[in-house]
Every structure is written in structure tokens, then in C-alpha cells.
XYZ file of C-alpha atoms in Angstrom:
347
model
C 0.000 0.000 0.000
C 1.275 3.437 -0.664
C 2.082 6.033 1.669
C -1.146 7.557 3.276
C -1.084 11.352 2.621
C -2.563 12.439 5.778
C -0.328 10.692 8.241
C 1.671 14.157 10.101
C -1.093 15.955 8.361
C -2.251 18.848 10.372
C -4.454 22.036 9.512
C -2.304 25.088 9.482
C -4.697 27.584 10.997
C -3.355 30.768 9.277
C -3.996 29.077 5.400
C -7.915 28.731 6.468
C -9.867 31.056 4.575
C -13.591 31.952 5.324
C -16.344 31.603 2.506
C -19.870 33.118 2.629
C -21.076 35.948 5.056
C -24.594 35.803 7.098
C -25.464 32.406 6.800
C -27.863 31.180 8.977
C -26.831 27.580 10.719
C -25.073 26.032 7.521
C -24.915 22.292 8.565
C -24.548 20.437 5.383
C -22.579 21.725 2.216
C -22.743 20.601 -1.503
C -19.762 21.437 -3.692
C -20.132 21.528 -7.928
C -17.257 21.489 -10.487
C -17.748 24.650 -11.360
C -17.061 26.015 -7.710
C -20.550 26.676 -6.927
C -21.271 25.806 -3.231
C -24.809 24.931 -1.513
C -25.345 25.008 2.037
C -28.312 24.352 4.140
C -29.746 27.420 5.168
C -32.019 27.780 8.609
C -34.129 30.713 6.825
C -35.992 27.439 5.225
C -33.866 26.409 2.023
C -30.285 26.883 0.760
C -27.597 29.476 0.358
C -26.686 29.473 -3.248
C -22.785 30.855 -3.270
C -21.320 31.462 -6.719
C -17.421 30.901 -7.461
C -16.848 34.955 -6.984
C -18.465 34.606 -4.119
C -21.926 35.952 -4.900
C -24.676 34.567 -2.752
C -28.300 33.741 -2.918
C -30.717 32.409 -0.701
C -33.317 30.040 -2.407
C -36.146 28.796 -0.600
C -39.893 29.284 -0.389
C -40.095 31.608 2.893
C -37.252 33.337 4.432
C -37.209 32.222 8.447
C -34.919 35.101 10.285
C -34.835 32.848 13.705
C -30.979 32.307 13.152
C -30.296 36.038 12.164
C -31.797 37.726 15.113
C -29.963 38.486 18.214
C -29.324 35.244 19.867
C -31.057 34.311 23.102
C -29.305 34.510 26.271
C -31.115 31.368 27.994
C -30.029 27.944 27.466
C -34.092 27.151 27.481
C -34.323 29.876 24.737
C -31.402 28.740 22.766
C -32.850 25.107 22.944
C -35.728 26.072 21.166
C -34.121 27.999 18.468
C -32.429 24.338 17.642
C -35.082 22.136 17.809
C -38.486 23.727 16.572
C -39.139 25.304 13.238
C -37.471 24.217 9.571
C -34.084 23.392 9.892
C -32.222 22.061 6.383
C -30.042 19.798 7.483
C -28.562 16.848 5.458
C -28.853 17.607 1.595
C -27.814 15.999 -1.703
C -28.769 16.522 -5.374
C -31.185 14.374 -7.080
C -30.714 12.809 -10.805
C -32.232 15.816 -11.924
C -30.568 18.191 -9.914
C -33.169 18.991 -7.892
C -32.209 19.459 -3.861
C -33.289 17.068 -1.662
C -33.485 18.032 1.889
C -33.711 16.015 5.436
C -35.379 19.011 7.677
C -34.294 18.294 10.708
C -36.877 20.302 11.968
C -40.395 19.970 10.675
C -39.185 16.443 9.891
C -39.730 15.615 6.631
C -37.712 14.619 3.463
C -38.259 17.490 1.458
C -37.554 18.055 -2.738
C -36.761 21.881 -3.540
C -36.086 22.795 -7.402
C -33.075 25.370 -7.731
C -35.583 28.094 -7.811
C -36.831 27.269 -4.042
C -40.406 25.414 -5.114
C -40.446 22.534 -2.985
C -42.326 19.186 -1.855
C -42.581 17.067 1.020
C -41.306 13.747 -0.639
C -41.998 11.569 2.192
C -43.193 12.304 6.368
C -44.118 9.270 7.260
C -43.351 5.183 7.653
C -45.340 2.083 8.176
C -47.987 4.462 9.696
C -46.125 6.448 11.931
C -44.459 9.982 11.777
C -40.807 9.345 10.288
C -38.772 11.112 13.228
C -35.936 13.666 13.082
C -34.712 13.115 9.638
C -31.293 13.816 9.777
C -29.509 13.080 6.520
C -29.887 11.816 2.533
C -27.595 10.094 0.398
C -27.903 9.258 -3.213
C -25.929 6.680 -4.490
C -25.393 5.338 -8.366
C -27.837 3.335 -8.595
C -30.416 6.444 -7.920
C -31.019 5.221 -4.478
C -31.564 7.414 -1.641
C -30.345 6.441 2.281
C -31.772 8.534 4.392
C -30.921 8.586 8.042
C -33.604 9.526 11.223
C -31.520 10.324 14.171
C -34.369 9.317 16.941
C -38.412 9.631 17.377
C -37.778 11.788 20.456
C -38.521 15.024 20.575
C -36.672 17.292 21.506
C -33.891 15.928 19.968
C -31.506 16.982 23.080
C -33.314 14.463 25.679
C -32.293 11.540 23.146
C -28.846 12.739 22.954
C -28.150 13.213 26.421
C -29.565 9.769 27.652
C -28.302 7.826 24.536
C -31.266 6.770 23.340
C -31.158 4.191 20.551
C -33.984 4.202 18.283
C -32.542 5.590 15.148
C -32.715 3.685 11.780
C -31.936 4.502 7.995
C -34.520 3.918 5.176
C -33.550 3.340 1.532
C -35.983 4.584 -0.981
C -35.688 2.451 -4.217
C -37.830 1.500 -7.335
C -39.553 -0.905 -4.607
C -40.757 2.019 -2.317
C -39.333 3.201 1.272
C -38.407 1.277 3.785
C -36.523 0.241 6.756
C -33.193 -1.225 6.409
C -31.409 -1.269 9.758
C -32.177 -0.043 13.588
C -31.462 0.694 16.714
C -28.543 3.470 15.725
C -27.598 5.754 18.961
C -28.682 9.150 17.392
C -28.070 8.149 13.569
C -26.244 10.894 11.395
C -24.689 11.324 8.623
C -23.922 7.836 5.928
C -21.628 7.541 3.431
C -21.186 4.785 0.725
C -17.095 3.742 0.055
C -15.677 3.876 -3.191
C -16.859 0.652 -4.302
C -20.542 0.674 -2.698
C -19.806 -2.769 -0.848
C -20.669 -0.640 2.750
C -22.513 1.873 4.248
C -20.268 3.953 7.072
C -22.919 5.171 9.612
C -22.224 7.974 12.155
C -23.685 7.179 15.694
C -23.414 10.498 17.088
C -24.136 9.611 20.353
C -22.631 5.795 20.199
C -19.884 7.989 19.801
C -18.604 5.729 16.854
C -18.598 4.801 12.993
C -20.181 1.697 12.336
C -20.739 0.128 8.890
C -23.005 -2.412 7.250
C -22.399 -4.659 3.957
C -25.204 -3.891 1.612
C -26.777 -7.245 0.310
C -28.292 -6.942 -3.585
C -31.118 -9.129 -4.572
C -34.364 -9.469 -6.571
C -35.867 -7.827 -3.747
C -34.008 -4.628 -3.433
C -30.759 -3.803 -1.404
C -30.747 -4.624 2.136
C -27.752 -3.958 5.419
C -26.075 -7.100 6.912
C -22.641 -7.415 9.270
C -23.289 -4.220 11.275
C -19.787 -3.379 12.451
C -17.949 -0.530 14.849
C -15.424 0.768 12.711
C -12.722 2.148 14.435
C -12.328 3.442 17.803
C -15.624 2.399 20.201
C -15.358 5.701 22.039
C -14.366 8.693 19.987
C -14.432 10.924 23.052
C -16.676 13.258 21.597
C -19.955 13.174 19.361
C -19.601 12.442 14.926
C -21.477 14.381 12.955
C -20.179 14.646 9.402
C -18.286 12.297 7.552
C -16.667 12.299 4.085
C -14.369 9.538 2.454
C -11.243 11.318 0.556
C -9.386 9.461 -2.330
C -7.360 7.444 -0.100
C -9.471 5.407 1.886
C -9.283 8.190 4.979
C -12.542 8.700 6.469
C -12.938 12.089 7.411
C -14.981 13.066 10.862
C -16.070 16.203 12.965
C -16.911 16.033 16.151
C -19.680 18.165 17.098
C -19.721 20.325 20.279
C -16.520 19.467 20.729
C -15.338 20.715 17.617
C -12.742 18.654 16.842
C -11.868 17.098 13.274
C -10.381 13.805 12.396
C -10.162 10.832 10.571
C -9.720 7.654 10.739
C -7.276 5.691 8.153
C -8.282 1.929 5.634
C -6.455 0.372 8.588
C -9.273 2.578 11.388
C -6.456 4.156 12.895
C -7.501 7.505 14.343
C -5.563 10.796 13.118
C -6.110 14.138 14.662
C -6.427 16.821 11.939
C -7.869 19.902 13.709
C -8.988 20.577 17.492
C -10.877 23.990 17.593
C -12.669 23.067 20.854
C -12.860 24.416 24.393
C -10.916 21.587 26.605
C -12.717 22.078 29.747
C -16.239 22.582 27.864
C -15.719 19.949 25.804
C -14.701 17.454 28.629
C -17.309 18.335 30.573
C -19.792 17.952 28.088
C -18.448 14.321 27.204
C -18.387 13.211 30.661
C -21.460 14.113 31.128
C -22.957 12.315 27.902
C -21.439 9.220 29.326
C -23.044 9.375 32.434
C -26.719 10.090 30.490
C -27.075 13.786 32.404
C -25.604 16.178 29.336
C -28.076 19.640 29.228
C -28.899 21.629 26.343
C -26.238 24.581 28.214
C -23.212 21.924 28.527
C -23.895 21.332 24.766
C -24.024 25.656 24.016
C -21.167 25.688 26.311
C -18.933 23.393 24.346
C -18.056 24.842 20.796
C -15.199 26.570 19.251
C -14.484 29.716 16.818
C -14.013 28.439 13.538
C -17.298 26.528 13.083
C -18.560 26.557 16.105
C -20.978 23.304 16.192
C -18.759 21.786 13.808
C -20.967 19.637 11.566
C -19.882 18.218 8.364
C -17.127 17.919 5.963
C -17.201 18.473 2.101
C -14.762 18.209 -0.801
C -14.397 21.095 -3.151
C -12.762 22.785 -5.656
C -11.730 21.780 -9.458
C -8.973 19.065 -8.070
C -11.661 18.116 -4.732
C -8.619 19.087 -2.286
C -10.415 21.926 -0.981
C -12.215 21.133 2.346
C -15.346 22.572 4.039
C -16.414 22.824 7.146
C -20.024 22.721 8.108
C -21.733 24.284 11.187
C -24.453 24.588 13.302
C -23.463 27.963 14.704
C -21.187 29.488 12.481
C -21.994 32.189 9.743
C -19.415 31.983 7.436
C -17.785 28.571 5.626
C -14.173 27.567 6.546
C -11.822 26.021 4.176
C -8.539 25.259 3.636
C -6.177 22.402 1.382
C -6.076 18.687 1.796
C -3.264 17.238 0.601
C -5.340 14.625 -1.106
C -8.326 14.678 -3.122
C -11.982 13.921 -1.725
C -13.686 10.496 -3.019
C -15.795 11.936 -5.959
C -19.624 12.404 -5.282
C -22.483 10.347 -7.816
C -23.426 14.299 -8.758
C -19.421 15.061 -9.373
C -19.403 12.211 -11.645
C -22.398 13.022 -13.627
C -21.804 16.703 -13.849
């Protein structure tokens, strides 16, 4: 095996440059080839940002929740995170078209790139579908789509460790249920090869993965697997694979970003968090008594709520960094490329 470009890799603070300006909680981001960048919006749609930088926001209404002074009370701030629309987890569809877990209103949502949008799909064998966290296309035109819990709020599943999240695949034989029982389910990503499905537990806190199984009756999960470290010592959020074989992770609250190598070996790439917050905060996950202030109290500066990861730029070795806090986009240079996305290739 060749040498792995990220070992004594580390993210040189001063080369980080900040894209966008008054975004409102921009969790998930979607890079084109052109340099076009789309990022989940909390107004209720996306931020369109152009290669010189331009921006738009696209989206039926325009929520100003995220824009207004923030609250001083933890109770206060709580709300503001857990009640309303909030586009989390997006990917483009065949057509180009956005598709968008709302983490809020929970619902998968489909919004064309001039902001007209429909619920795709609330519910599941009868019941509401949950907090709908994430969607993932995939070659074959599939979509995984991740529900993080059917508690609500959100923050009482995450601080007891509740395990009643589950991903659906939606296929040319409908939506269903494909696996269970996920501590807070997150973000998914498919390898190079599409043999497994990496799954963020955010609240395990760990990667797992599952073998997907092909047959006459659709594609199902099988050999559900910890991958890597059983403890990361803080929550995963975002993933993204890079050309390598490196899985690439934030660590939410925290605000931490690493990855782990083919081999699962961990490597630290980028600690922005507050030590004594942060420890706190995990300590007090583990012991199931985490509050929605030990979560506002650990963050960092440079995406504060650090939630995702995303390849970019014409050679896919710029990086992004999502956020649940932040207003403006970090990025900086990877010294190798990202793992292509199915809308890369097709584009």
C-alpha cells in the first residue's frame, strides 16, 4: 500500500480562509465542479454561493430565527435548535433537484433550484418518520436517508443515549426500513466501491458500517460493524471519504476534526474546541445527564458546532467545514483529493 497522505497531516490555521457571510446555521454543504457551493440554510432552504463569491438564498419563505440576536437562555437557545425548519442533510437528485432532510419539521423534502419545494416523504409504516437527519444518493439512484431518533426534543435523546434511530432506503420498490437501533443516527456515506454503508452514531460515539446485500428484492444492510475506535471521546457528525481510503470526521460540540485511516487508525487533523467545555460535556454524555447549556457551552471559533465535511474545488482538495453555529464557511487544502460524489461524476 502506498504512503497515506494524511499521516503528520495537520491544519495550518493561518492558510484557512472563510467563505460566505450571514449564513444562517449552515450544517450540510454541496460542492459543484464549477465552484458553486450549496449550504443548508435555517431561513428554510439553501444558500446558493457562486465561485466569486456571490450569494443567494433560495427557498420558499425566508425564516430570520438564526439572524436575530441570539437568546441569552439555554431554554431559549434550545428552542431555536429544535423547533421550526431546519435544512439539514442535503444531496442533489438525478435531476438536480435538492433534496433536503429538515431536521426540523421532519420531513424529506424536494426543492427545485428556484426554491419550489415538496414534502417527498413524512411518514413510515404508519407512523411519523422522526428527526430526519440526513440523505444520500448513491449510483444506482437510491436514496439512504438517516432519522436520528423519534424523540422530541432531539436533546433528551442525545443526552440519555437513546437508541432508536434507523436509515430507510428509498428504491424503485418504495421506502423502507433497512437497519435499527442506531444511537442518534447521522450522517452515511457509501465507500468507493458501494460494498458498505459507514454510519455515524453520534451519540454511540462511533462509525459503524453495514455490507449492503443486492437481490431481486431490493438492497438490504447485513454485518453491522464498529469501525474504528468504540469511544471517539466526543460526538460524529459529518463524515466524508477522501481518495485514499481516509474517512474524514467532525466532532460536534466538541469541535474537533479527524479521521480515521483503511487500517481505522484515528488521526487528529484539527482541534478547535474548548478543553474544559468539551470534557465536561463528554463526561457528562457518558453518564446520560448532558443539558442543552453543557452542549451551548462546548463549541469553538471556527465553526462553532462543527458539523460536516465536504470536498471542493476543481482538483476536490479543498475542504469545508459545516456548522451549526457558524456564519461563514471555513476552508482550507487537503493534501489529497476527496472520493468523488455520484453528482461530481455526472456533472
Amino acid at each position: 500500500m502506498s504512503h497515506n497522505p494524511l499521516i503528520g497531516f495537520q491544519v495550518d490555521r493561518s492558510q484557512i480562509v472563510q467563505v460566505g457571510h450571514d449564513l444562517q446555521r449552515p450544517e450540510c454543504i454541496l460542492a459543484e465542479r464549477d465552484g458553486t457551493l450549496w449550504s443548508a440554510d435555517a431561513r428554510g432552504g439553501v444558500m446558493r454561493i457562486a465561485p466569486d463569491g456571490s450569494q443567494r438564498f433560495i427557498g420558499q419563505h425566508a425564516s430570520d430565527r438564526f439572524g436575530s440576536q441570539q437568546a441569552s437562555s439555554g431554554e431559549s437557545m434550545e428552542a431555536k435548535y429544535t423547533k421550526g425548519t431546519l435544512p439539514n442533510g442535503l444531496a442533489f437528485a438525478a435531476n438536480s433537484d435538492i433534496l433536503i432532510a429538515n431536521f426540523g419539521t421532519d420531513l424529506l423534502e424536494l426543492m427545485t433550484r428556484d426554491g419550489a419545494t415538496r414534502t417527498l416523504h413524512d411518514r413510515i409504516d404508519g407512523q411519523a418518520i422522526g428527526k430526519v437527519n440526513f440523505v444520500l444518493r448513491d449510483s444506482k439512484d437510491r436514496l439512504w436517508i438517516t432519522v436520528s431518533t423519534r424523540v422530541n426534543p432531539w436533546t433528551q435523546a442525545a443526552s440519555r443515549r437513546v437508541r432508536d434511530g434507523y436509515i430507510l432506503v428509498l428504491d424503485s420498490h418504495g421506502l423502507r426500513v433497512v437497519a435499527e437501533g442506531f444511537a442518534f443516527t447521522n450522517e452515511v456515506r457509501l465507500d468507493a466501491n458501494e460494498e458498505w454503508l459507514y454510519i455515524v452514531e453520534t451519540t454511540g460515539p462511533h462509525i459503524s458500517r453495514m455490507r449492503l446485500v443486492e437481490s431481486d428484492r431490493g438492497v438490504s444492510l447485513a454485518q453491522r460493524e464498529v469501525f474504528g475506535p468504540a469511544d471517539f471521546g466526543g460526538p460524529p457528525d459529518g463524515i466524508a471519504f477522501d481518495a485514499f481510503g481516509n474517512l474524514w470526521i467532525t466532532l460536534v460540540m466538541v469541535d474537533r476534526l479527524i479521521a480515521l485511516t483503511p487500517q481505522g487508525e484515528v488521526l487528529e487533523l484539527l482541534d478547535d474546541g474548548d478543553a474544559v467545555a468539551s470534557a465536561n460535556l463528554t463526561r457528562k454524555m457518558t453518564e446520560g445527564s448532558a443539558t442543552p447549556d453543557d452542549m451551548l457551552a462546548a463549541r469553538g471559533a471556527l465553526a462553532p458546532w462543527m458539523s460536516s465535511v465536504t470536498f471542493g474545488g476543481p482538483d476536490l482538495k479543498t475542504v469545508y467545514l459545516g456548522s451549526l453555529m457558524g456564519s461563514t464557511i471555513p476552508s482550507f487544502r487537503s493534501p489529497v483529493a476527496g472520493l468523488p460524489m455520484v453528482h461530481w461524476m455526472e456533472r
